Amino acid sequence: QQQVKQSPQSLIVQKGGISIINCAYENTAFDYFPWYQQFPGKGPALLIAIRPDVSEKKEGRFTISFNKSAKQFSLHIMDSQPGDSATYFCAEETSGSRLTFGEGTQLTVNP
Amino acid sequence: DADVTQTPRNRITKTGKRIMLECSQTKGHDRMYWYRQDPGLGLRLIYYSFDVKDINKGEISDGYSVSRQAQAKFSLSLESAIPNQTALYFCATSAWNQETQYFGPGTRLLVL
């Protein structure tokens, strides 16, 4: 059973636009929420992560916004570039230091 | 050289065959994981191991088994492959004191 719900399943954005991917979680007991980025033919790699003691974390063009009361967090990619085209996964750390992943979002940034 | 390697990268097998997917890492991490990736379902945990003597079932362990031969090696076996085990399989590692998981390049498995 998926405990992290991710949307949209696919997203097409023009170069320079803002890409927004959303995730909703159920379990409030854990405190680590990462985003992974996966390029075709590659394994996922950590992009950015947040803990719920802050509402936002920014690294370059990538920002996580965290809403603890709504049990939601989102990834914002500012000034999206064709090189950002990839599949993005949100995740929640569950018991025993395991990660439960969302369904994934395939992002395409058109030139 | 890659820190997490998986062999083979691609495999085609027939229903009922036993196959083994192998994972090796040079990161010195204690923790290793096996996931499968299916379109629309994301990454789902099959098995994980926090050290050589520790093996734990994940979300979807039925039909799979694992072996942790050494700190650096973690193998996934399909005892009798079936078509719905066709998927992309990833191995990952992490340090005991860090949440970040490092993924291998994946093995694409097709069961006919």
Coordinates of C-alpha atoms in Angstrom, one line a residue:
Chain A
Q1 CA 0.0 0.0 0.0
Q2 CA 1.4 3.4 -1.1
Q3 CA 1.6 5.7 1.9
V4 CA 2.9 8.6 -0.2
K5 CA 0.6 9.9 -3.0
Q6 CA 2.3 11.9 -5.7
S7 CA 0.8 14.1 -8.5
P8 CA 0.8 14.7 -11.3
Q9 CA 1.9 11.5 -13.0
S10 CA 3.3 13.5 -15.9
L11 CA 4.1 17.2 -16.4
I12 CA 5.1 19.2 -19.5
V13 CA 6.6 22.7 -18.9
Q14 CA 8.1 25.2 -21.2
K15 CA 11.7 26.3 -20.8
G16 CA 11.9 29.0 -18.1
G17 CA 8.6 28.0 -16.5
I18 CA 8.0 26.7 -13.0
S19 CA 7.5 23.0 -12.4
I20 CA 5.5 21.9 -9.4
I21 CA 5.1 18.4 -8.1
N22 CA 3.0 17.5 -5.1
C23 CA 3.0 14.8 -2.5
A24 CA 0.7 13.8 0.3
Y25 CA 1.7 11.6 3.2
E26 CA -0.2 9.7 5.9
N27 CA 2.3 8.8 8.6
T28 CA 3.1 11.8 10.9
A29 CA 5.6 9.9 13.0
F30 CA 8.6 10.4 10.7
D31 CA 10.8 13.3 10.0
Y32 CA 12.6 13.0 6.7
F33 CA 11.2 13.8 3.3
P34 CA 13.5 13.5 0.3
W35 CA 13.1 14.0 -3.4
Y36 CA 15.0 11.8 -5.9
Q37 CA 15.7 12.6 -9.5
Q38 CA 16.0 9.8 -12.1
F39 CA 17.3 10.3 -15.6
P40 CA 16.6 7.6 -18.3
G41 CA 18.8 4.6 -18.0
K42 CA 20.1 5.7 -14.5
G43 CA 19.2 5.0 -10.9
P44 CA 17.5 7.6 -8.8
A45 CA 19.7 10.1 -7.0
L46 CA 19.0 12.4 -4.1
L47 CA 18.0 15.9 -5.2
I48 CA 16.9 17.7 -2.1
A49 CA 15.4 16.8 1.3
I50 CA 13.6 18.5 4.1
R51 CA 12.7 17.9 7.8
P52 CA 9.3 19.1 9.0
D53 CA 10.8 21.6 11.5
V54 CA 11.1 24.0 8.6
S55 CA 8.5 25.0 6.1
E56 CA 10.8 25.5 3.1
K57 CA 14.2 24.5 1.9
K58 CA 15.9 25.9 -1.2
E59 CA 18.9 24.7 -3.1
G60 CA 19.5 26.6 -6.3
R61 CA 16.5 26.4 -8.5
F62 CA 14.9 23.6 -6.5
T63 CA 12.7 24.4 -3.5
I64 CA 10.7 22.0 -1.2
S65 CA 7.7 23.5 0.5
F66 CA 6.4 21.6 3.5
N67 CA 2.9 21.9 5.0
K68 CA 2.8 19.8 8.2
S69 CA -0.8 20.5 9.1
A70 CA -2.0 19.4 5.6
K71 CA 0.5 16.5 5.5
Q72 CA 1.7 17.7 2.1
F73 CA 5.0 18.7 0.6
S74 CA 5.9 19.9 -2.9
L75 CA 8.9 20.4 -5.2
H76 CA 9.2 23.6 -7.1
I77 CA 11.7 23.9 -10.0
M78 CA 12.2 27.5 -11.0
D79 CA 13.4 28.5 -14.4
S80 CA 12.9 24.9 -15.6
Q81 CA 15.5 23.7 -18.2
P82 CA 15.4 20.9 -20.7
G83 CA 18.2 19.2 -18.6
D84 CA 15.7 19.0 -15.8
S85 CA 13.6 16.5 -17.9
A86 CA 13.6 13.4 -15.7
T87 CA 11.4 11.4 -13.4
Y88 CA 11.0 12.7 -9.9
F89 CA 10.1 10.7 -6.8
C90 CA 9.1 12.0 -3.4
A91 CA 9.6 9.8 -0.4
E92 CA 9.0 9.5 3.3
E93 CA 11.3 7.9 5.8
T94 CA 9.4 5.0 7.5
S95 CA 10.3 2.9 10.4
G96 CA 13.7 1.2 10.4
S97 CA 15.2 3.9 8.2
R98 CA 13.4 2.7 5.1
L99 CA 12.0 5.0 2.4
T100 CA 8.5 4.7 1.0
F101 CA 8.4 6.3 -2.4
G102 CA 5.6 8.1 -4.3
E103 CA 4.5 6.9 -7.7
G104 CA 6.8 9.2 -9.6
T105 CA 6.3 12.2 -12.0
Q106 CA 7.7 12.3 -15.5
L107 CA 8.7 15.9 -16.2
T108 CA 9.4 17.1 -19.7
V109 CA 10.7 20.6 -20.2
N110 CA 10.3 21.8 -23.8
P111 CA 13.0 24.1 -25.3
Chain B
D1 CA 34.3 3.6 -11.4
A2 CA 30.7 3.3 -10.2
D3 CA 30.2 3.0 -6.4
V4 CA 27.2 0.7 -6.8
T5 CA 27.2 -1.8 -9.6
Q6 CA 24.6 -4.3 -10.7
T7 CA 24.9 -7.3 -12.9
P8 CA 23.5 -8.1 -15.3
R9 CA 22.1 -4.9 -16.7
N10 CA 19.6 -6.6 -18.9
R11 CA 18.1 -10.1 -18.6
I12 CA 15.5 -12.1 -20.5
T13 CA 14.3 -15.3 -19.0
K14 CA 11.4 -17.7 -19.2
T15 CA 8.7 -18.5 -16.7
G16 CA 9.8 -21.0 -14.1
K17 CA 13.5 -20.3 -14.4
R18 CA 15.6 -19.3 -11.4
I19 CA 17.7 -16.2 -11.8
M20 CA 20.0 -14.1 -9.6
L21 CA 20.6 -10.4 -9.7
E22 CA 23.8 -9.2 -8.1
C23 CA 24.8 -6.0 -6.5
S24 CA 28.2 -4.8 -5.3
Q25 CA 29.3 -1.6 -3.7
T26 CA 32.6 0.1 -2.9
K27 CA 31.1 2.8 -0.7
G28 CA 31.7 0.9 2.5
H29 CA 28.1 1.2 3.6
D30 CA 26.5 -1.2 5.9
R31 CA 22.9 -0.9 4.6
M32 CA 21.7 -2.4 1.3
Y33 CA 18.3 -2.5 -0.3
W34 CA 16.6 -4.1 -3.3
Y35 CA 13.7 -2.2 -5.0
R36 CA 11.6 -2.8 -8.1
Q37 CA 10.3 -0.1 -10.3
D38 CA 7.1 -0.4 -12.3
P39 CA 5.5 2.4 -14.3
G40 CA 2.9 4.3 -12.2
L41 CA 3.9 2.4 -9.0
G42 CA 7.2 4.1 -8.2
L43 CA 9.9 2.2 -6.3
R44 CA 8.8 -0.5 -4.0
L45 CA 11.1 -2.2 -1.4
I46 CA 11.6 -5.9 -1.8
Y47 CA 14.3 -6.7 0.9
Y48 CA 16.8 -4.8 2.9
S49 CA 19.8 -5.6 5.1
F50 CA 21.4 -3.4 7.7
D51 CA 24.5 -5.6 8.1
V52 CA 25.7 -9.0 7.0
K53 CA 23.7 -10.9 9.6
D54 CA 20.5 -8.9 9.2
I55 CA 17.9 -9.5 6.4
N56 CA 14.4 -8.0 6.4
K57 CA 11.4 -8.3 4.2
G58 CA 10.1 -5.2 2.5
E59 CA 6.8 -4.3 1.1
I60 CA 6.7 -6.9 -1.7
S61 CA 9.0 -9.8 -0.8
D62 CA 6.8 -12.7 -2.0
G63 CA 8.5 -14.7 -4.8
Y64 CA 11.9 -13.2 -4.0
S65 CA 14.9 -14.2 -1.7
V66 CA 18.1 -12.5 -0.9
S67 CA 21.6 -13.3 0.2
R68 CA 24.1 -10.9 1.9
Q69 CA 27.4 -12.6 1.1
A70 CA 29.6 -9.8 2.5
Q71 CA 29.3 -6.2 3.5
A72 CA 29.8 -5.2 -0.1
K73 CA 27.5 -7.8 -1.8
F74 CA 23.8 -8.3 -1.8
S75 CA 22.1 -10.7 -4.2
L76 CA 18.4 -10.9 -5.2
S77 CA 17.0 -14.3 -6.4
L78 CA 13.8 -15.1 -8.2
E79 CA 13.3 -18.8 -7.4
S80 CA 10.7 -19.4 -10.1
A81 CA 10.3 -16.4 -12.3
I82 CA 6.8 -15.3 -13.5
P83 CA 5.8 -12.7 -16.1
N84 CA 4.5 -10.2 -13.5
Q85 CA 8.1 -10.0 -12.1
T86 CA 9.0 -8.2 -15.3
A87 CA 10.4 -4.9 -14.0
L88 CA 13.4 -2.6 -13.5
Y89 CA 15.3 -3.7 -10.4
F90 CA 17.5 -1.4 -8.3
C91 CA 20.0 -2.0 -5.6
A92 CA 20.8 0.9 -3.2
T93 CA 23.1 1.5 -0.2
S94 CA 23.2 3.8 2.7
A95 CA 25.5 4.6 5.6
W96 CA 24.2 3.6 9.1
N97 CA 24.0 7.3 10.2
Q98 CA 22.7 8.9 7.0
E99 CA 19.3 8.7 5.3
T100 CA 20.6 9.2 1.7
Q101 CA 20.4 6.1 -0.4
Y102 CA 22.7 5.6 -3.3
F103 CA 21.3 3.6 -6.2
G104 CA 22.9 1.4 -8.8
P105 CA 22.1 1.7 -12.5
G106 CA 19.4 -1.0 -12.4
T107 CA 18.7 -4.3 -14.0
R108 CA 16.0 -4.6 -16.6
L109 CA 14.3 -8.0 -16.3
L110 CA 11.9 -9.5 -18.8
V111 CA 10.1 -12.7 -17.9
L112 CA 8.5 -14.4 -20.9

